Coordinates of C-alpha atoms in Angstrom, one line a residue:
M1 CA 110.4 70.3 25.2
D2 CA 113.2 71.2 27.3
A3 CA 114.3 68.1 28.4
T4 CA 114.3 67.0 24.7
W5 CA 116.5 70.1 23.8
I6 CA 118.8 69.7 26.8
G7 CA 119.7 66.1 25.8
A8 CA 120.3 67.2 22.0
V9 CA 122.6 69.3 23.7
F10 CA 124.4 67.2 25.6
G11 CA 124.4 64.8 22.9
F12 CA 125.7 67.4 20.4
I13 CA 128.7 68.2 23.0
A14 CA 129.6 64.7 23.8
G15 CA 129.9 64.2 20.2
A16 CA 132.0 67.1 19.4
L17 CA 134.0 66.0 22.4
V18 CA 134.4 62.7 21.0
S19 CA 135.3 64.1 17.3
W20 CA 137.5 66.2 19.3
L21 CA 139.8 63.5 20.9
W22 CA 140.2 62.2 17.5
S23 CA 141.0 65.2 15.7
S24 CA 143.5 66.5 18.5
A25 CA 146.5 66.4 15.7
R26 CA 144.5 68.3 12.9
A27 CA 143.0 70.9 15.6
R28 CA 146.6 71.3 17.1
E29 CA 147.9 71.9 13.6
L30 CA 145.7 74.5 13.0
A31 CA 146.2 76.2 16.2
V32 CA 150.0 76.5 15.5
R33 CA 148.5 78.1 12.4
G34 CA 146.4 80.6 14.1
T35 CA 149.1 81.4 16.6
E36 CA 151.4 82.2 13.8
S37 CA 148.7 84.1 11.8
E38 CA 148.4 86.0 15.4
Q39 CA 151.8 86.7 15.8
R40 CA 152.3 87.7 12.6
A41 CA 149.0 90.2 13.0
V42 CA 150.8 91.4 16.4
A43 CA 154.1 92.2 14.6
L44 CA 152.0 93.9 11.9
G45 CA 150.4 95.8 14.8
A46 CA 153.5 96.9 16.1
E47 CA 155.0 97.8 13.0
L48 CA 152.0 99.8 12.4
I49 CA 152.0 101.8 16.1
D50 CA 155.9 102.7 14.7
L51 CA 154.8 104.0 11.4
R52 CA 151.8 106.0 13.0
A53 CA 154.5 107.3 15.5
R54 CA 156.7 108.5 12.6
Q55 CA 153.7 110.0 10.3
S56 CA 152.8 112.0 13.8
A57 CA 156.6 113.4 14.0
L58 CA 156.3 114.1 10.3
A59 CA 153.2 116.1 10.7
E60 CA 154.7 117.9 13.5
D61 CA 157.4 118.9 11.2
N62 CA 155.1 119.8 8.2
A63 CA 153.0 121.9 10.6
R64 CA 156.1 123.6 12.0
L65 CA 157.3 124.4 8.5
A66 CA 153.9 125.6 7.6
E67 CA 153.8 127.9 10.2
R68 CA 157.2 129.4 9.2
L69 CA 156.0 130.1 5.8
A70 CA 153.2 131.7 7.4
A71 CA 155.1 133.9 9.3
E72 CA 157.2 134.6 6.4
Q73 CA 154.3 135.6 4.1
R74 CA 152.9 137.8 7.2
Q75 CA 156.4 139.9 7.4
G76 CA 156.4 140.5 3.8
A77 CA 152.6 141.8 3.7
E78 CA 153.5 143.9 6.6
K79 CA 156.5 145.4 4.3
L80 CA 154.3 145.8 1.4
A81 CA 151.8 147.5 3.7
L82 CA 154.8 149.7 5.3
L83 CA 156.1 150.9 1.8
E84 CA 152.4 151.7 0.8
Q85 CA 151.9 153.9 3.6
A86 CA 155.3 155.3 3.2
R87 CA 154.2 156.6 -0.3
E88 CA 150.8 157.8 0.6
Q89 CA 152.7 159.8 3.2
L90 CA 155.0 161.2 0.8
G91 CA 152.5 162.0 -1.5
D92 CA 150.4 164.1 1.0
T93 CA 153.7 165.9 2.1
F94 CA 154.6 166.7 -1.7
K95 CA 151.2 168.1 -2.5
A96 CA 151.5 170.6 0.6
L97 CA 154.5 172.1 -1.0
S98 CA 154.2 174.5 -3.7
A99 CA 152.8 173.2 -7.2
D100 CA 154.8 175.1 -9.4
A101 CA 158.3 174.5 -7.4
L102 CA 158.1 171.2 -6.0
K103 CA 156.0 169.6 -9.2
A104 CA 159.2 168.3 -11.1
S105 CA 161.0 167.2 -8.2
S106 CA 157.7 165.9 -6.5
E107 CA 157.2 164.0 -9.9
S108 CA 160.7 163.1 -10.4
F109 CA 160.8 161.7 -6.6
L110 CA 157.8 159.8 -7.2
R111 CA 158.9 158.0 -10.3
L112 CA 162.4 157.3 -8.1
A113 CA 159.8 156.1 -5.4
Q114 CA 158.2 154.2 -7.5
E115 CA 160.9 152.5 -9.2
N116 CA 162.5 151.7 -6.0
L117 CA 159.3 150.5 -4.8
G118 CA 158.9 148.4 -7.8
R119 CA 162.2 146.6 -7.0
F120 CA 161.7 146.5 -3.6
Q121 CA 158.5 144.3 -4.2
Q122 CA 160.5 142.3 -7.1
G123 CA 162.9 141.5 -4.9
A124 CA 160.6 140.7 -1.7
T125 CA 158.3 138.3 -4.6
A126 CA 161.9 136.6 -5.5
E127 CA 162.6 136.0 -2.4
L128 CA 159.2 134.6 -1.0
V129 CA 159.3 132.4 -4.4
A130 CA 162.6 131.2 -3.3
R131 CA 161.5 130.4 0.2
E132 CA 158.5 128.6 -1.1
Q133 CA 160.6 126.6 -3.3
A134 CA 163.2 125.8 -0.3
I135 CA 160.3 125.1 1.8
E136 CA 158.7 122.7 -0.9
K137 CA 162.3 120.9 -1.6
L138 CA 162.3 120.6 2.3
T139 CA 158.6 118.9 2.6
Q140 CA 159.3 116.8 -0.3
P141 CA 161.1 114.0 1.4
I142 CA 157.9 114.2 3.9
R143 CA 155.7 114.1 1.5
E144 CA 157.1 110.8 -0.6
R145 CA 157.5 109.3 2.7
L146 CA 154.2 109.9 3.9
E147 CA 152.7 108.4 0.5
K148 CA 154.8 105.2 1.4
F149 CA 153.5 105.0 4.6
D150 CA 150.2 105.0 3.5
G151 CA 150.7 102.2 0.6
K152 CA 152.6 100.4 3.0
L153 CA 149.5 100.6 5.7
D154 CA 147.2 99.6 2.9
A155 CA 149.4 96.7 2.4
I156 CA 149.4 95.3 5.8
E157 CA 145.8 96.1 6.2
K158 CA 144.9 93.8 2.9
A159 CA 147.4 91.0 4.4
R160 CA 145.7 91.2 7.7
I161 CA 142.5 90.8 6.0
G162 CA 143.7 88.0 3.8
A163 CA 145.3 86.0 6.8
Y164 CA 142.2 86.3 8.9
Q165 CA 140.2 85.1 6.0
A166 CA 142.4 81.8 5.2
L167 CA 142.1 81.1 8.8
D168 CA 138.3 81.4 9.0
T169 CA 138.2 79.6 5.7
Q170 CA 140.4 76.6 7.1
L171 CA 138.3 76.5 10.2
K172 CA 135.1 76.4 8.5
A173 CA 136.5 73.6 6.0
L174 CA 137.4 71.5 9.3
V175 CA 134.0 72.1 10.8
D176 CA 132.2 71.2 7.9
T177 CA 134.2 68.5 6.0
H178 CA 136.9 67.4 8.2
L179 CA 134.9 66.8 11.5
P180 CA 132.2 65.1 9.7
Q181 CA 134.8 62.7 7.9
L182 CA 137.0 62.1 11.0
H183 CA 133.2 61.3 12.5
R184 CA 132.3 58.8 10.0
E185 CA 135.8 57.0 10.1
T186 CA 135.9 56.6 13.8
A187 CA 132.5 55.0 13.8
D188 CA 133.6 52.5 11.4
L189 CA 136.3 51.9 13.1
V190 CA 134.9 51.1 16.1
K191 CA 132.2 49.0 14.3
A192 CA 135.1 47.1 13.0
L193 CA 136.8 46.6 16.2
R194 CA 133.6 45.2 17.8
Q195 CA 133.9 42.1 15.6
P196 CA 135.9 39.7 17.3
Q197 CA 137.5 38.6 13.7
A198 CA 138.3 41.5 12.7
R199 CA 140.0 42.9 15.9
G200 CA 142.0 39.5 15.8
R201 CA 142.9 40.1 12.4
W202 CA 144.0 43.7 13.4
G203 CA 145.9 42.4 16.2
E204 CA 147.7 40.1 14.3
V205 CA 148.9 42.4 11.6
Q206 CA 149.9 44.6 14.0
L207 CA 152.0 41.9 15.8
R208 CA 153.5 40.9 12.4
R209 CA 154.9 44.2 11.8
V210 CA 156.2 44.7 15.3
V211 CA 158.2 41.4 14.9
E212 CA 159.2 42.7 11.5
L213 CA 160.6 45.8 12.9
A214 CA 162.5 43.9 15.3
G215 CA 164.3 41.8 12.7
M216 CA 162.7 38.4 14.2
L217 CA 162.3 36.4 10.8
E218 CA 159.6 34.2 10.6
H219 CA 161.3 31.0 9.2
C220 CA 163.7 31.0 12.0
D221 CA 162.9 32.8 15.2
F222 CA 159.2 32.6 15.4
E223 CA 155.8 30.6 14.7
E224 CA 152.7 32.0 14.0
Q225 CA 149.1 30.7 15.1
V226 CA 150.2 27.3 16.6
S227 CA 147.4 25.5 18.1
R228 CA 147.6 23.5 21.4
T229 CA 145.1 21.6 22.7
T230 CA 145.0 20.7 26.8
D231 CA 141.9 19.3 28.9
T232 CA 140.1 22.8 29.0
G233 CA 139.9 23.2 25.0
R234 CA 141.5 24.2 21.9
Q235 CA 143.9 27.5 23.0
R236 CA 146.0 29.0 20.4
P237 CA 148.9 31.8 20.9
D238 CA 149.3 34.1 18.5
L239 CA 153.2 33.9 18.5
I240 CA 155.7 31.7 19.9
V241 CA 159.1 33.4 20.1
K242 CA 162.2 30.5 20.3
L243 CA 164.8 31.3 23.1
P244 CA 168.4 30.4 22.5
G245 CA 169.0 27.3 24.8
G246 CA 165.5 25.5 23.6
R247 CA 163.4 27.6 25.9
Q248 CA 160.5 29.9 24.4
V249 CA 158.0 32.7 25.0
V250 CA 154.6 32.8 24.1
V251 CA 152.9 36.1 22.7
D252 CA 149.0 36.3 23.1
A253 CA 147.2 39.3 20.9
K254 CA 143.6 38.8 22.0
V255 CA 143.6 41.3 24.3
P256 CA 139.4 42.1 25.1
L257 CA 138.4 45.8 23.9
D258 CA 134.8 45.8 23.9
A259 CA 134.8 48.0 27.4
Y260 CA 137.2 50.4 25.8
L261 CA 135.1 50.8 22.6
I262 CA 131.9 51.3 24.8
A263 CA 133.9 54.2 26.9
I264 CA 135.0 55.9 23.7
E265 CA 131.0 56.3 22.4
A266 CA 130.0 57.3 26.1
Q267 CA 127.7 60.2 26.1
D268 CA 128.6 61.4 29.8
E269 CA 131.6 61.2 31.8
A270 CA 130.2 58.9 34.3
G271 CA 129.1 56.3 31.7
R272 CA 132.6 56.6 30.1
Q273 CA 134.6 56.1 33.8
K274 CA 132.4 53.2 34.2
A275 CA 133.4 51.4 30.8
L276 CA 136.8 52.3 31.5
I277 CA 136.7 50.6 35.0
G278 CA 135.3 47.4 33.0
H279 CA 138.4 47.6 30.4
A280 CA 140.5 47.4 33.3
R281 CA 138.7 44.4 35.0
Q282 CA 138.5 42.6 31.6
L283 CA 142.2 42.9 31.1
K284 CA 142.9 41.8 34.6
D285 CA 140.7 38.4 33.7
H286 CA 142.6 37.9 30.6
I287 CA 145.6 38.0 32.3
G288 CA 144.1 35.6 34.9
Q289 CA 143.3 33.2 32.0
L290 CA 146.9 33.1 30.8
A291 CA 148.5 32.7 34.0
K292 CA 146.6 29.5 34.7
K293 CA 148.7 26.3 34.8
S294 CA 147.0 24.8 32.3
Y295 CA 147.9 27.6 29.6
F296 CA 151.7 26.7 30.5
D297 CA 151.5 23.0 30.4
Q298 CA 150.6 23.1 26.8
F299 CA 153.8 23.8 25.6
D300 CA 156.8 21.9 25.9
P301 CA 159.0 22.9 27.2
T302 CA 157.5 25.2 29.4
P303 CA 157.4 28.8 28.3
E304 CA 159.5 31.1 30.7
F305 CA 156.6 33.6 30.8
V306 CA 153.6 34.9 28.9
V307 CA 153.6 38.0 26.8
L308 CA 150.3 39.9 26.4
F309 CA 150.3 42.4 23.6
V310 CA 148.5 45.0 23.5
P311 CA 148.1 46.8 20.0
G312 CA 147.8 50.3 21.2
E313 CA 149.4 52.3 23.7
A314 CA 145.9 54.1 24.7
F315 CA 144.5 50.6 25.5
F316 CA 147.2 49.9 28.1
S317 CA 147.4 53.4 29.6
A318 CA 143.7 53.7 30.0
A319 CA 143.7 50.3 31.9
L320 CA 146.4 51.5 34.1
M321 CA 144.6 54.8 35.1
Q322 CA 141.9 52.5 36.6
D323 CA 144.1 49.9 38.1
P324 CA 147.6 51.4 38.9
M325 CA 148.6 47.6 40.3
L326 CA 147.8 46.0 36.7
I327 CA 151.4 45.5 36.1
E328 CA 152.5 44.3 39.7
Y329 CA 149.3 41.6 39.4
A330 CA 150.6 40.4 35.8
A331 CA 154.2 40.1 36.6
E332 CA 153.4 37.8 39.9
N333 CA 151.5 35.5 37.5
R334 CA 154.3 35.5 34.8
V335 CA 152.6 37.2 32.4
I336 CA 153.9 41.0 30.6
P337 CA 151.7 43.3 29.4
A338 CA 153.2 44.9 25.9
S339 CA 152.6 47.8 24.1
P340 CA 154.1 47.6 20.3
T341 CA 157.0 49.7 22.0
T342 CA 158.0 47.6 24.7
L343 CA 157.4 44.1 22.5
I344 CA 160.1 45.6 19.9
A345 CA 162.4 46.2 22.9
L346 CA 161.7 42.8 23.9
L347 CA 162.2 40.9 20.5
K348 CA 165.3 42.9 19.8
A349 CA 166.9 41.6 23.1
V350 CA 165.6 37.8 21.7
S351 CA 167.2 38.6 18.3
Y352 CA 170.5 39.8 20.1
G353 CA 170.8 36.6 22.0
W354 CA 170.2 34.8 19.0
R355 CA 173.1 36.6 17.1
Q356 CA 175.4 35.8 20.0
E357 CA 174.1 32.1 20.1
A358 CA 175.1 32.0 16.4
I359 CA 178.4 33.2 17.3
A360 CA 179.1 30.9 20.2
E361 CA 177.9 28.0 17.7
S362 CA 180.2 29.3 15.2
A363 CA 183.3 29.4 17.8
R364 CA 182.2 25.7 18.6
E365 CA 182.1 24.5 15.1
V366 CA 185.9 26.3 14.9
A367 CA 187.1 24.5 18.0
A368 CA 185.6 21.2 17.0
L369 CA 187.2 21.7 13.2
G370 CA 190.8 22.8 15.3
K371 CA 190.7 19.6 17.5
E372 CA 190.2 17.6 14.6
L373 CA 193.0 19.0 12.6
Y374 CA 195.1 18.6 15.6
D375 CA 194.3 15.2 15.8
R376 CA 195.0 14.3 12.1
I377 CA 198.4 16.0 12.4
A378 CA 199.2 14.1 15.2
T379 CA 198.4 11.1 13.4
L380 CA 200.4 12.2 10.4
A381 CA 203.3 12.9 12.7
K382 CA 203.0 9.1 13.9
H383 CA 203.3 8.1 10.5
W384 CA 206.4 10.4 9.9
T385 CA 208.0 9.2 12.9
R386 CA 207.2 5.4 11.8
V387 CA 208.8 6.0 8.6
G388 CA 212.2 7.8 10.4
E389 CA 212.5 4.9 12.5
R390 CA 211.9 2.3 9.5
L391 CA 214.3 4.2 7.8
D392 CA 217.1 4.3 10.3
G393 CA 216.5 0.5 10.5
A394 CA 217.2 0.1 7.1
V395 CA 220.3 2.1 7.4
D396 CA 221.4 -0.1 10.3
A397 CA 220.7 -3.0 8.3
Y398 CA 222.4 -1.5 5.3
N399 CA 225.8 -0.8 7.7
Q400 CA 225.7 -4.4 9.1
S401 CA 225.2 -6.0 5.5
V402 CA 227.8 -3.9 4.4
G403 CA 230.2 -5.1 7.5
T404 CA 229.4 -8.2 6.7
L405 CA 230.6 -8.3 3.2
E406 CA 233.7 -6.5 4.0
S407 CA 234.7 -8.7 6.7
R408 CA 233.5 -12.1 5.5
V409 CA 232.4 -12.2 1.9
L410 CA 234.9 -10.2 0.2
P411 CA 237.9 -11.7 1.9
A412 CA 236.8 -15.0 0.1
A413 CA 236.2 -13.4 -3.3
R414 CA 239.7 -11.6 -3.1
R415 CA 241.4 -15.1 -2.9
F416 CA 239.8 -16.5 -6.0
R417 CA 241.4 -13.5 -8.0
D418 CA 244.8 -14.3 -5.9
L419 CA 244.2 -17.7 -6.9
K420 CA 244.2 -16.8 -10.4
T421 CA 240.6 -18.6 -11.1
V422 CA 239.0 -15.7 -12.6
G423 CA 240.1 -13.4 -15.0
G424 CA 239.7 -9.4 -15.8
D425 CA 240.8 -6.5 -14.4
R426 CA 237.7 -5.5 -13.0
D427 CA 238.0 -5.1 -8.6
I428 CA 235.2 -5.3 -6.3
E429 CA 234.2 -1.9 -4.8
T430 CA 234.6 -1.2 -1.5
L431 CA 231.1 -0.5 -0.1
A432 CA 231.5 2.3 2.5
P433 CA 228.8 2.1 5.6
L434 CA 226.2 5.0 5.6
T435 CA 226.6 7.7 8.4
Q436 CA 223.4 9.9 7.8
E437 CA 220.4 9.7 10.0
T438 CA 216.9 10.8 9.9
R439 CA 216.1 14.0 11.4
D440 CA 214.1 13.7 14.6
L441 CA 211.0 15.9 14.9
T442 CA 211.5 18.6 17.3
A443 CA 208.3 20.4 17.5
P444 CA 206.5 19.7 20.8
E445 CA 203.2 19.0 19.3
L446 CA 204.9 16.1 17.2
R447 CA 208.0 15.1 19.6
G448 CA 205.4 13.5 21.8
A449 CA 204.2 11.6 18.9
G450 CA 207.1 10.3 17.8
D451 CA 208.3 9.4 21.5
E452 CA 205.4 7.1 21.5
V453 CA 205.7 5.3 18.1
R454 CA 209.4 5.0 19.4
A455 CA 208.4 3.3 22.4
V456 CA 205.6 0.8 20.3
L457 CA 208.8 0.1 17.9
Q458 CA 210.9 -1.0 20.9
E459 CA 208.4 -2.7 22.6
R460 CA 207.9 -4.8 19.3
V461 CA 211.8 -5.1 18.9
D462 CA 211.8 -6.7 22.6
D463 CA 209.3 -8.7 22.1

């Protein structure tokens, strides 16, 4: 019976620990709220202590004024007692005197004494009332502040009780509702990740999301689910990232997680530690499979390295805690383990390389276009030079024909007119030779073309 009870207790503790691992975020939030409530309660308690100190001071002032009022009342009573005693003594003295001689004087004196005593009593009573009113006026603010203090204390107490009740309600809601729900969701997630197809699909979704965040568009920068067949069987990478220059990088997202899931469900620390060691060993074995030459040889061109995508930071960190040399082992075998954060950085670098490649390609196109334009301008310059040479040749031929006409043809024609063989008043006009020449191309880019054309023409003339 004790063993069963102890096993149940340990099972409950292990379940609570697992639930705590998954609800740490919510617990931290509630802890923050509880800390804020405690800080508020501490502040209210400090304010309560201050108000109580002020109440104590006011109470002391009130007691001092009450004692003063009591002393004034005692002094008035003593004066009245003295007056009454004096009256009695006067009465006894006058009784001793002659009844007839002193009767009128005694009565008159007694009336006068009574009147004086009455006036004195009225004055003492008025003074006592005035003092009571003054004391009442003096203690009125103290009484009002004490009343406000009591109201504020009640409000603080109600706020404190409400805060603790709200905190207690939230804790009960967490224990009664959220923890069982979190436990069920955790169990469903573990159950889903145990299925290879679901786990692979989850890794592919994570990988696609990482690629989208890195700005690597599918239609131009990478290919998904490309199959390769080798001598060892059909192997399929999850992603092939093309690099500038015709190179490529292979990304594999089929990381084993069975041992890690067993570690999460372990009931004791020894079982959890054993499962985590198995998780690190599985990850290292998978790196060894990716590092084989047959895996690299299936791609053309051969990739620079293989990226092992681990879809969660916790999966890789748990393996590193058990095998700190895992990264060094992977790097030596041209395998780079990458979490979502590091893969985003890697793909960002590749995307930047593609942008630089696009800029270089644009620069090459601009250079080719400039060379083509330069060649066309040179060809046009050749044509212009040839036209100029032809125009110069035409001018020379024209001047030669004008010379021949002036020296040989026109003198003979004018002799017909001198011999009267032709009639009319019209004279043969004298033709002037052309003195204008075509303008040579002076630009350095065009002058060479003109010299080349002239050389060609000179060769033809010599021939």
